[in-house]
Coordinates of C-alpha atoms and ligand atoms in Angstrom, one line a residue:
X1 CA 143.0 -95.4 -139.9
X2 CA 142.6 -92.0 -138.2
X3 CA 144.9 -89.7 -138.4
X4 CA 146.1 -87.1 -136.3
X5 CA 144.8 -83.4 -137.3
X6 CA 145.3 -81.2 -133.9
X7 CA 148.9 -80.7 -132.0
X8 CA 148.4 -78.4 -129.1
X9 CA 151.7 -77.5 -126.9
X10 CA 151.8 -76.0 -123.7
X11 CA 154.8 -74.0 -122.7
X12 CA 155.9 -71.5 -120.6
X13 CA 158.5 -70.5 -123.6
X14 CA 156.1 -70.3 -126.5
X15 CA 158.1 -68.6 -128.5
X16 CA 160.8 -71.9 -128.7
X17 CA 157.9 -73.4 -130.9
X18 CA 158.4 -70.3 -133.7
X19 CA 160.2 -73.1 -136.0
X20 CA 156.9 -75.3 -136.3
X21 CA 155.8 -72.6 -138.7
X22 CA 158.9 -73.4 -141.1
X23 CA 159.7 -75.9 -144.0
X24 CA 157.4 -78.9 -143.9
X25 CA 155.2 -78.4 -140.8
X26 CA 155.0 -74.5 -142.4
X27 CA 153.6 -76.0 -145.4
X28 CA 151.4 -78.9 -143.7
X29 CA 149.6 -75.8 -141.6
X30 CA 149.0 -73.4 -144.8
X31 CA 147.7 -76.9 -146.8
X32 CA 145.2 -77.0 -143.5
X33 CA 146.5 -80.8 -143.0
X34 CA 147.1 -80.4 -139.5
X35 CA 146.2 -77.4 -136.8
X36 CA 148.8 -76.9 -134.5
X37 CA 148.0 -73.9 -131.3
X38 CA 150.8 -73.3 -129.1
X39 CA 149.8 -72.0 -125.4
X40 CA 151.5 -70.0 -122.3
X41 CA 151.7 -72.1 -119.1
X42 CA 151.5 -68.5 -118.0
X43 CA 148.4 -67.7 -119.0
X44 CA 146.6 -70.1 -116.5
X45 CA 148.4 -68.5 -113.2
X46 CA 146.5 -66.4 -110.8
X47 CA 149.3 -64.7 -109.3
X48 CA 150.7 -61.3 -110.2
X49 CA 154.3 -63.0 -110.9
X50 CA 152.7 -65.9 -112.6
X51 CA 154.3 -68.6 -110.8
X52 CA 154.7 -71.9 -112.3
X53 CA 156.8 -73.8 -110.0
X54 CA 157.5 -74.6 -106.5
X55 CA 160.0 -75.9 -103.9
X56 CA 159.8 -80.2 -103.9
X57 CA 158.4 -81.9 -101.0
X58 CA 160.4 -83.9 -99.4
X59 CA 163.2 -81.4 -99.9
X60 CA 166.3 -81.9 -102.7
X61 CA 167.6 -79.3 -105.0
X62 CA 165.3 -77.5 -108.0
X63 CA 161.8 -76.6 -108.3
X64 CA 158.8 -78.6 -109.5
X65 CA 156.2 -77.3 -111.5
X66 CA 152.6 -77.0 -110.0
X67 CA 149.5 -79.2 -111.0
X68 CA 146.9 -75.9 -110.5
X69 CA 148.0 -74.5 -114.0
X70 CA 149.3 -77.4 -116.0
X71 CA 145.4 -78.8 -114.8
X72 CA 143.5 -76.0 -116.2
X73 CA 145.8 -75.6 -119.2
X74 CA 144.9 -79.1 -120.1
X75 CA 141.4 -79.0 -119.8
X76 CA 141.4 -75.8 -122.1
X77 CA 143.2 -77.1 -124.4
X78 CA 141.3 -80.7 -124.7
X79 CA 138.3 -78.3 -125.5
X80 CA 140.0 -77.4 -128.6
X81 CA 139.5 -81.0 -130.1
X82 CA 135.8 -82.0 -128.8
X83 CA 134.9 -85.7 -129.3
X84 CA 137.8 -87.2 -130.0
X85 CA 140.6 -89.1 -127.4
X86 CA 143.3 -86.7 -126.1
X87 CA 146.6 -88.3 -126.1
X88 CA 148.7 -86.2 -123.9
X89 CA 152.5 -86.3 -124.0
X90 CA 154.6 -85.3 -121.2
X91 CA 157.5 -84.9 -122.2
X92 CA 160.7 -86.0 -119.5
X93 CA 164.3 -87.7 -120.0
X94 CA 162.8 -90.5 -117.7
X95 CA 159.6 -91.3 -120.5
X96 CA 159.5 -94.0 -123.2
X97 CA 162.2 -93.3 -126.0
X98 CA 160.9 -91.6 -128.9
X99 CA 161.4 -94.5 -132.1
X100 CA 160.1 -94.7 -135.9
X101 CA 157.9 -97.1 -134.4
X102 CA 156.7 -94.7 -131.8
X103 CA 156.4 -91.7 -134.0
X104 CA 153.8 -93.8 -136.6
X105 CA 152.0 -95.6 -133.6
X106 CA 151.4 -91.4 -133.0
X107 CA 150.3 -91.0 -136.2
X108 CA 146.8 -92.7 -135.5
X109 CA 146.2 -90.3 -132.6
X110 CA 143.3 -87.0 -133.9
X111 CA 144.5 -84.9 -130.8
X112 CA 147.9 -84.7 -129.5
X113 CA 148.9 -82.6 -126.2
X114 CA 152.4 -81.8 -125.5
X115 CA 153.2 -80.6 -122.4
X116 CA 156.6 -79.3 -121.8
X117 CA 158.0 -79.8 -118.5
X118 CA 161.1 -77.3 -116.8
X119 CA 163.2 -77.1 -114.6
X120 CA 162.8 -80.8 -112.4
X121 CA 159.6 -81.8 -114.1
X122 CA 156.1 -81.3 -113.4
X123 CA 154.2 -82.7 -110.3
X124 CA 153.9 -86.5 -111.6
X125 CA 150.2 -85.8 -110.2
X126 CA 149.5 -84.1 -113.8
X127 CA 150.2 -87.6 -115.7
X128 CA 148.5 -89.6 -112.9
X129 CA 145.4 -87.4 -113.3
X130 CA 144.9 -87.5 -116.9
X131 CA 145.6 -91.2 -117.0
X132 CA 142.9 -92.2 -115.0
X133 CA 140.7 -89.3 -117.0
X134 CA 138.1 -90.1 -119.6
X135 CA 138.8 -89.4 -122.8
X136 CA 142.7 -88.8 -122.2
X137 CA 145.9 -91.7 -122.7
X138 CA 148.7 -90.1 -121.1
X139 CA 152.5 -91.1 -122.4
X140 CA 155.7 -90.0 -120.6
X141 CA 158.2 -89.5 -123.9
X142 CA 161.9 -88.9 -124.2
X143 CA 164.2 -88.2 -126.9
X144 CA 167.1 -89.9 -125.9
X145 CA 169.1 -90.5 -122.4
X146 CA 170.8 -87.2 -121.9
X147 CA 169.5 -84.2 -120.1
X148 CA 167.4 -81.1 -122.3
X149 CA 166.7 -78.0 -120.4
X150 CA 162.9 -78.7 -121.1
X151 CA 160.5 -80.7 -123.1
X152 CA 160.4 -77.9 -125.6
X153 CA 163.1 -79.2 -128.6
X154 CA 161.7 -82.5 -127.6
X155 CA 158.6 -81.9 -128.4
X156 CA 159.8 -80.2 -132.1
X157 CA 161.6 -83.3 -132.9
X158 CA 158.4 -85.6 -132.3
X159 CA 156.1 -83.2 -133.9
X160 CA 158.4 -83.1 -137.2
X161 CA 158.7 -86.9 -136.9
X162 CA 154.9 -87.6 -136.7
X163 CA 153.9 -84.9 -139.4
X164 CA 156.5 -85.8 -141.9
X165 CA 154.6 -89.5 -142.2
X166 CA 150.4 -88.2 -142.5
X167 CA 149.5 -88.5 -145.7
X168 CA 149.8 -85.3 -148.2
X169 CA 152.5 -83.9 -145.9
X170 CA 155.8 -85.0 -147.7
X171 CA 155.8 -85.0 -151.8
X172 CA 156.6 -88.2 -152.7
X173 CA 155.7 -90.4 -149.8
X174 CA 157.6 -93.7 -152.0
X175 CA 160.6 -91.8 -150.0
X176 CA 159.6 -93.0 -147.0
X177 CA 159.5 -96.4 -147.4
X178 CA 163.1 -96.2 -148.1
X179 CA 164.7 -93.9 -145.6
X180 CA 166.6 -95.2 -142.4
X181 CA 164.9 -96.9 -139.8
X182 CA 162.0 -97.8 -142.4
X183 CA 164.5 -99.8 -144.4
X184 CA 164.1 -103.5 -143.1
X185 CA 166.2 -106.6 -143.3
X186 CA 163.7 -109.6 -141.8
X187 CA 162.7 -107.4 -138.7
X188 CA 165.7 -105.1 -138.5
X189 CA 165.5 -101.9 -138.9
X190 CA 168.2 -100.5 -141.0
X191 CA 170.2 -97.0 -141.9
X192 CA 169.7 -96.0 -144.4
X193 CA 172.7 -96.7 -147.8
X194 CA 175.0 -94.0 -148.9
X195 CA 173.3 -91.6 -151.8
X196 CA 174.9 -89.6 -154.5
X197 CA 174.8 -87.5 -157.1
X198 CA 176.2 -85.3 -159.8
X199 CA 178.8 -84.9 -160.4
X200 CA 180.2 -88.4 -161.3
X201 CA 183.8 -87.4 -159.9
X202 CA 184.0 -84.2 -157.1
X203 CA 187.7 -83.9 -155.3
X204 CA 188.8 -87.2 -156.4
X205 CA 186.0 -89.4 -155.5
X206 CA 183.9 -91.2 -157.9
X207 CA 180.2 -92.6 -157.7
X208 CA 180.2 -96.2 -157.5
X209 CA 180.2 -98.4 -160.8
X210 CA 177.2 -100.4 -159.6
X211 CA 174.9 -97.0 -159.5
X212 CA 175.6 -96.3 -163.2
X213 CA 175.1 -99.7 -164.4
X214 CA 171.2 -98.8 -164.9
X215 CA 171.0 -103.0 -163.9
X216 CA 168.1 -102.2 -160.4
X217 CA 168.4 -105.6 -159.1
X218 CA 172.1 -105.6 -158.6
X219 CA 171.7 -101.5 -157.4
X220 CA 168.6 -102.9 -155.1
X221 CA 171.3 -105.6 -153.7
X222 CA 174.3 -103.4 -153.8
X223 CA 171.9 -100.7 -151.5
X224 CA 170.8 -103.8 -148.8
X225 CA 174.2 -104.5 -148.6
X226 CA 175.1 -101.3 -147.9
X227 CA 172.3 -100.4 -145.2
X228 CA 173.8 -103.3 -143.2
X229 CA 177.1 -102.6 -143.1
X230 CA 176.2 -99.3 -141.5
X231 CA 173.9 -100.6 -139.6
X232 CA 176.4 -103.3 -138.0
X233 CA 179.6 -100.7 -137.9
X234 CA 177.2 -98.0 -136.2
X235 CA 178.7 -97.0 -132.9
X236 CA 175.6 -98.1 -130.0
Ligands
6GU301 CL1 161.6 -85.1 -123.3 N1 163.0 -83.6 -121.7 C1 164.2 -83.2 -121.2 N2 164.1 -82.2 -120.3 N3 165.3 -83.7 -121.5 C2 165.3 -84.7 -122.3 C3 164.1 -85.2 -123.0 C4 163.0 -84.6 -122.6 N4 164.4 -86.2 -123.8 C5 165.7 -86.4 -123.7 N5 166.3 -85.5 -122.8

């Protein structure tokens, strides 16, 4: 399977992307795994006070950002990745919720664009362009149902949720297959089990019996039991 190698961002707060250079993703950029560019919104404007945004038709509160420069950011930026699809992610509280599932679909994608909406959102033109573009899939994406300032936090926590699972990115990729949300019962996802470790006793509390017992099939059904427990007394 193909797997993605360029994340582009446009933003008109680059600067809120400074993290991406951190930790994992830090590393997964100096190893050359993945490319990741980072773009003003700005930088496309014509206008002295590089305006972004306008008043909505049709009247209501806010501003809407303008098509003209989230268009010719785009199109830059798609340049960046010749020959290969563009999967452009707008990011909004109204898109499809962000899931394991979603984040490894993601995986198989060589060019992901995030653009990060303010304020009310962009012009809904922008998504209805590129999805009818060659070479582009368009996906609105949220992280959850509550309301972000902008796309820009969202779009950190899908990047870090895609890169974490390409190959060569994590150490010792057997710890993914048992993290939470990975961990399956039939076609359940699951949490993930309680870990410990040394000391055997801190404050009072002791590691369970079962996990010193060196005996893996009754730890391996101790664990399951665990996961779903947690699973079932997780507040929805
Ligand atoms: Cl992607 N954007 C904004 N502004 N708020 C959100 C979100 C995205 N996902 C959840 N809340």
């Amino acid at each position: 399977m193909s797997k993605v190698n360029r994340f582009d961002v446009i933003t008109i707060f680059p600067d809120y992307l400074a993290p991406l250079n951190l930790s994992l993703i830090g590393r997964a950029i100096d190893a050359g795994l993945i490319e990741i560019g980072i773009h003003d919104l700005r930088d496309q404007t014509s206008d002295v006070h590089g305006s972004v945004d306008d008043t909505p038709y049709g009247g209501g509160a806010g501003m809407v950002m303008s098509p003209e420069p989230w268009g010719k950011a785009i199109d830059a930026v798609a340049e960046l990745a010749p020959g290969v699809e563009h999967e452009l992610i707008v990011l909004t509280p109204a898109g499809e919720k962000l899931t394991q599932d979603l984040a490894i679909e993601l995986t198989s994608s060589k060019h992901l664009i995030f653009a990060c909406g303010r304020y009310e959102g962009i012009d809904v033109r922008v998504s209805d362009y590129y999805a009818n573009a060659s070479g582009f899939k368009v996906r609105e994406v949220s992280i959850g149902d509550y309301v972000l300032g902008g796309g820009e936090v969202a779009t950190l926590v899908i990047m870090e949720a895609i890169i974490r699972l390409l190959p060569g990115v994590i150490g010792n990729p057997s710890s993914l297959d048992e993290e939470s949300h990975t961990l399956r019962d039939g076609d359940d996802s699951l949490v993930e089990y309680p870990n410990y470790t040394k000391p055997k006793e801190w404050r009072g509390l002791s590691v369970p019996d079962v996990l010193l017992s060196g005996n893996h099939g009754e730890i391996a059904k101790w664990r399951l039991e665990q996961a779903k427990s947690r699973t079932n007394n997780r507040p929805k």
